[in-house]
PDB file of C-alpha atoms in Angstrom:
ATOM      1  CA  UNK A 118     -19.612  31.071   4.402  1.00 71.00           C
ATOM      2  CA  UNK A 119     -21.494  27.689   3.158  1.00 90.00           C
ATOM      3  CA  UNK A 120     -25.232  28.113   2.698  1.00 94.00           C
ATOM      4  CA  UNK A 121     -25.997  25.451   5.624  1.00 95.00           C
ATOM      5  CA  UNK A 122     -25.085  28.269   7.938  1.00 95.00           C
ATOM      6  CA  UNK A 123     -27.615  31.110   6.989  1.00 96.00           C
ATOM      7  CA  UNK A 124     -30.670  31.155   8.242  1.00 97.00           C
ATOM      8  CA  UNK A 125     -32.404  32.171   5.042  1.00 98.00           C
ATOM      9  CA  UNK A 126     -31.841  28.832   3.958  1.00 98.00           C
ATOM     10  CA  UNK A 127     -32.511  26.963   7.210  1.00 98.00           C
ATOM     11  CA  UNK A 128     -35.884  28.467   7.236  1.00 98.00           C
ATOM     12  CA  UNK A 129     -36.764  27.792   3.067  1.00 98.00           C
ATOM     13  CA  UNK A 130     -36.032  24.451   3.821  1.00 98.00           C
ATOM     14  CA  UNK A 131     -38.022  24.033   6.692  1.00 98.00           C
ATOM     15  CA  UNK A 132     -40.682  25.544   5.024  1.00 98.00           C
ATOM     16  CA  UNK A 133     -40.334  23.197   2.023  1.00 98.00           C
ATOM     17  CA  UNK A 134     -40.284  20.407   4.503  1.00 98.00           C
ATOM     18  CA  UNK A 135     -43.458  21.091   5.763  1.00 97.00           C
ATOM     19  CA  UNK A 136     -45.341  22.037   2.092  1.00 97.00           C
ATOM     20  CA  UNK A 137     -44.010  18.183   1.043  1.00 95.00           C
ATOM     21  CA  UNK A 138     -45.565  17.040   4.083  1.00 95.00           C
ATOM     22  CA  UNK A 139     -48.403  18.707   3.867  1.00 93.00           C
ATOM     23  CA  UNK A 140     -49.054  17.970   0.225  1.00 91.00           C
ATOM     24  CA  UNK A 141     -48.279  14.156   0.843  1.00 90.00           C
ATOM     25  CA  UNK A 142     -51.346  12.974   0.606  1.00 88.00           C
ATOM     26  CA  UNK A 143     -52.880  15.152  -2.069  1.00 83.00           C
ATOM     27  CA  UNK A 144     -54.839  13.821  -4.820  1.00 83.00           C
ATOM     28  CA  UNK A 145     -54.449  17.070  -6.506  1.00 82.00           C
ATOM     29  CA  UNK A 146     -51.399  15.564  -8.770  1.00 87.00           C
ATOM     30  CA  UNK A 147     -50.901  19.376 -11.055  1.00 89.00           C
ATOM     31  CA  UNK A 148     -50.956  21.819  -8.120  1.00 89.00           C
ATOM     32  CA  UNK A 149     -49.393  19.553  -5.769  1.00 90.00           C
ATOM     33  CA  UNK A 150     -46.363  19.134  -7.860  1.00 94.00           C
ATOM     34  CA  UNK A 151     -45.918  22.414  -8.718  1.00 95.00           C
ATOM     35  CA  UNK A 152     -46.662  23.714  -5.097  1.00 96.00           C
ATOM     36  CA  UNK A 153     -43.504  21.485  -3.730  1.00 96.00           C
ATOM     37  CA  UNK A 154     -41.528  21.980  -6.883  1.00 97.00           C
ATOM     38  CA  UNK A 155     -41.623  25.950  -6.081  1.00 97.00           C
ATOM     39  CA  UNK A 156     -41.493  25.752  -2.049  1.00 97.00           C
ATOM     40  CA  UNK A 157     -38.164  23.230  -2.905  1.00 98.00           C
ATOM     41  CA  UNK A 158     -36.934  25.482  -5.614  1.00 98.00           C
ATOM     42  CA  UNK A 159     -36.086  28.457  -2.529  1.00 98.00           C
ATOM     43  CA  UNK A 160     -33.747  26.789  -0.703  1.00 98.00           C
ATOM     44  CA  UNK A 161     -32.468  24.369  -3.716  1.00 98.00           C
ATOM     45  CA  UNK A 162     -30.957  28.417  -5.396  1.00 98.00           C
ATOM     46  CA  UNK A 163     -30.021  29.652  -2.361  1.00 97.00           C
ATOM     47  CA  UNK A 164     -27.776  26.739  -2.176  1.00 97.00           C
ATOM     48  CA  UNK A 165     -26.645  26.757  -5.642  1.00 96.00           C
ATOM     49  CA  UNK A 166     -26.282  30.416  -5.658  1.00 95.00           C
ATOM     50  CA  UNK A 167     -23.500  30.034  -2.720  1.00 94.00           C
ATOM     51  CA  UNK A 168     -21.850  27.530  -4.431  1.00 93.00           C
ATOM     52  CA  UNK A 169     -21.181  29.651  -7.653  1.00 89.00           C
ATOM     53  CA  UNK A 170     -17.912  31.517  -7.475  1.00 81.00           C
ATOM     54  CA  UNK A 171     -18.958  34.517  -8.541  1.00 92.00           C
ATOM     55  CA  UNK A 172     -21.197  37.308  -6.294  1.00 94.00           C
ATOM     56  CA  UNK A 173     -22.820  38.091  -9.731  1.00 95.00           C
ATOM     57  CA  UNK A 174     -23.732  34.290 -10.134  1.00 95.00           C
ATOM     58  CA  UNK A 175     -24.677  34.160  -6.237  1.00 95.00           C
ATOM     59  CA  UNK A 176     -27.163  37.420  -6.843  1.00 97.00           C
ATOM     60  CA  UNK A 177     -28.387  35.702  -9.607  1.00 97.00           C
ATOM     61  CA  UNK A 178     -29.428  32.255  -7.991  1.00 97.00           C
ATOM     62  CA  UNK A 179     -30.842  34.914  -4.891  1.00 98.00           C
ATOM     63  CA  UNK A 180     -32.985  36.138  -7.157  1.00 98.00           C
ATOM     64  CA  UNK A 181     -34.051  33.058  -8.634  1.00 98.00           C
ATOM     65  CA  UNK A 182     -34.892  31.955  -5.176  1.00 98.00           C
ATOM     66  CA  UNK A 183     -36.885  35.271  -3.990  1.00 98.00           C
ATOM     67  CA  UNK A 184     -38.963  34.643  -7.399  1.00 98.00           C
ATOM     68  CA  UNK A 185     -40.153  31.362  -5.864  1.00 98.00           C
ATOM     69  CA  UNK A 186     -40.966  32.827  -2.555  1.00 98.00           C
ATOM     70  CA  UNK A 187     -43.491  34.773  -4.663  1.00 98.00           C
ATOM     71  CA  UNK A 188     -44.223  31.413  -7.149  1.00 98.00           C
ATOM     72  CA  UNK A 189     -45.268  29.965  -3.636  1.00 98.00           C
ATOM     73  CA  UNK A 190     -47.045  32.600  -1.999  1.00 98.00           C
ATOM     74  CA  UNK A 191     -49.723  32.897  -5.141  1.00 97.00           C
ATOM     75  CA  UNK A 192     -49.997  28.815  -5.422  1.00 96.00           C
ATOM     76  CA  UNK A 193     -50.634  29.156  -1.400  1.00 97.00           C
ATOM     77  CA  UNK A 194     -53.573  31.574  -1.795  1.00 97.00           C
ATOM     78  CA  UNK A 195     -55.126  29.615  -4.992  1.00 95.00           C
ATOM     79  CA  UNK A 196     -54.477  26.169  -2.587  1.00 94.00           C
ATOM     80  CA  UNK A 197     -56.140  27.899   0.001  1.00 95.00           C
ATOM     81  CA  UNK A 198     -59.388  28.844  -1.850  1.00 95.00           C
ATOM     82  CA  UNK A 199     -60.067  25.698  -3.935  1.00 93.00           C
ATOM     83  CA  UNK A 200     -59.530  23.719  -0.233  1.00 92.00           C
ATOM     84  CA  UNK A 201     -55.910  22.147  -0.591  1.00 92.00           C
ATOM     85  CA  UNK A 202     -55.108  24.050   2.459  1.00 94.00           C
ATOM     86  CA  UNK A 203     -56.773  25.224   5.618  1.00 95.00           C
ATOM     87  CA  UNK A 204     -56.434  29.625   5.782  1.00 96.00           C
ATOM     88  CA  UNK A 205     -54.688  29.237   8.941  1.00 97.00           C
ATOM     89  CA  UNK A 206     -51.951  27.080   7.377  1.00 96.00           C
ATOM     90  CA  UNK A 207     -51.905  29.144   4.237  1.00 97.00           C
ATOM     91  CA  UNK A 208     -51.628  32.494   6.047  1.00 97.00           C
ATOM     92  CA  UNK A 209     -48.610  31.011   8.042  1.00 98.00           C
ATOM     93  CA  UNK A 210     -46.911  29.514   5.068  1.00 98.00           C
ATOM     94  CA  UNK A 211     -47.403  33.146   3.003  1.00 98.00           C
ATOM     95  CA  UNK A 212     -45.949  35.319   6.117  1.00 98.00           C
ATOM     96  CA  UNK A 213     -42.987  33.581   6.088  1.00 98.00           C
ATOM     97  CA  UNK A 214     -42.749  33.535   2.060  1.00 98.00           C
ATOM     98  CA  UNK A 215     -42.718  37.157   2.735  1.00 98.00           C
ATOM     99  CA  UNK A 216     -39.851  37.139   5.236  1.00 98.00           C
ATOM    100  CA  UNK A 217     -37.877  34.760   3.519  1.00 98.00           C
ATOM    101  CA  UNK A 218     -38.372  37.209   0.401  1.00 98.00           C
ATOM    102  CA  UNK A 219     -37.030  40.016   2.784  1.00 98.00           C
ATOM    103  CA  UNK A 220     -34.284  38.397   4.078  1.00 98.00           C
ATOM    104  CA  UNK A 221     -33.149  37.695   0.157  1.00 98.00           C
ATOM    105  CA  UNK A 222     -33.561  41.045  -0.867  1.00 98.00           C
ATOM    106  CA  UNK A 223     -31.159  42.171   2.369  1.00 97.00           C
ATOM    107  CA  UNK A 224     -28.607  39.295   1.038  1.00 96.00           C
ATOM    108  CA  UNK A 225     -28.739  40.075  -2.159  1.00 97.00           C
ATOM    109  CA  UNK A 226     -27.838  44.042  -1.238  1.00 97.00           C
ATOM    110  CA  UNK A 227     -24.769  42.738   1.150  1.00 95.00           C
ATOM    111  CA  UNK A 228     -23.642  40.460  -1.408  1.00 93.00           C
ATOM    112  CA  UNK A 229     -24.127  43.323  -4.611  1.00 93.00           C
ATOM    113  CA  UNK A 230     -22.183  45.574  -2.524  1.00 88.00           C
ATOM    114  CA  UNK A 231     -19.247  43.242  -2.156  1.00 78.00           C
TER     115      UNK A 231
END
């Protein structure tokens, strides 16, 4: 299966889509950059991860990419209380973190237990 397909990775990189837009017109250069560097950094190691040809090196890129579902979800709330970002937006943006985290977690089982 390519990475394109799951929806895991659809979803990231929606996600990241909408945190670049978003951030686009932020003066805020340091948490700006590291806000879309984490958001793109989900879907970038989901990607990579399938593309390794190992399940071992595949786990390994998963987990790499659940870690920035959490890297995001803590820049959201700090963006969130300093102003960069509205609650509603933030709250939205952190629920899915979460899911996308789940759905990793239940890939990364599947995948270990291959």
């Amino acid at each position: 299966m390519n990475f394109e397909r799951l929806d895991v990775w659809k979803r990231s990189a929606a996600l990241s889509v909408a945190v670049f837009k978003h951030f686009k017109s932020s003066h805020e250069r340091g948490l700006k950059d590291q806000i879309t560097r984490s958001s793109l950094s989900i879907s970038s190691n989901i990607a990579e991860g399938y593309e390794r040809m190992s399940s071992k090196d595949c786990v390994r890129f998963l987990y790499y990419a659940k870690g920035s579902c959490g890297e995001l979800r803590s820049q959201l709330y700090i963006s969130m209380e300093i102003g960069e970002i509205d609650s509603n937006t933030a709250f939205q943006w952190i629920n899915e973190t979460t899911e996308l985290s789940k759905m990793l977690g239940g890939l990364i089982k599947v995948i270990s237990k291959s």
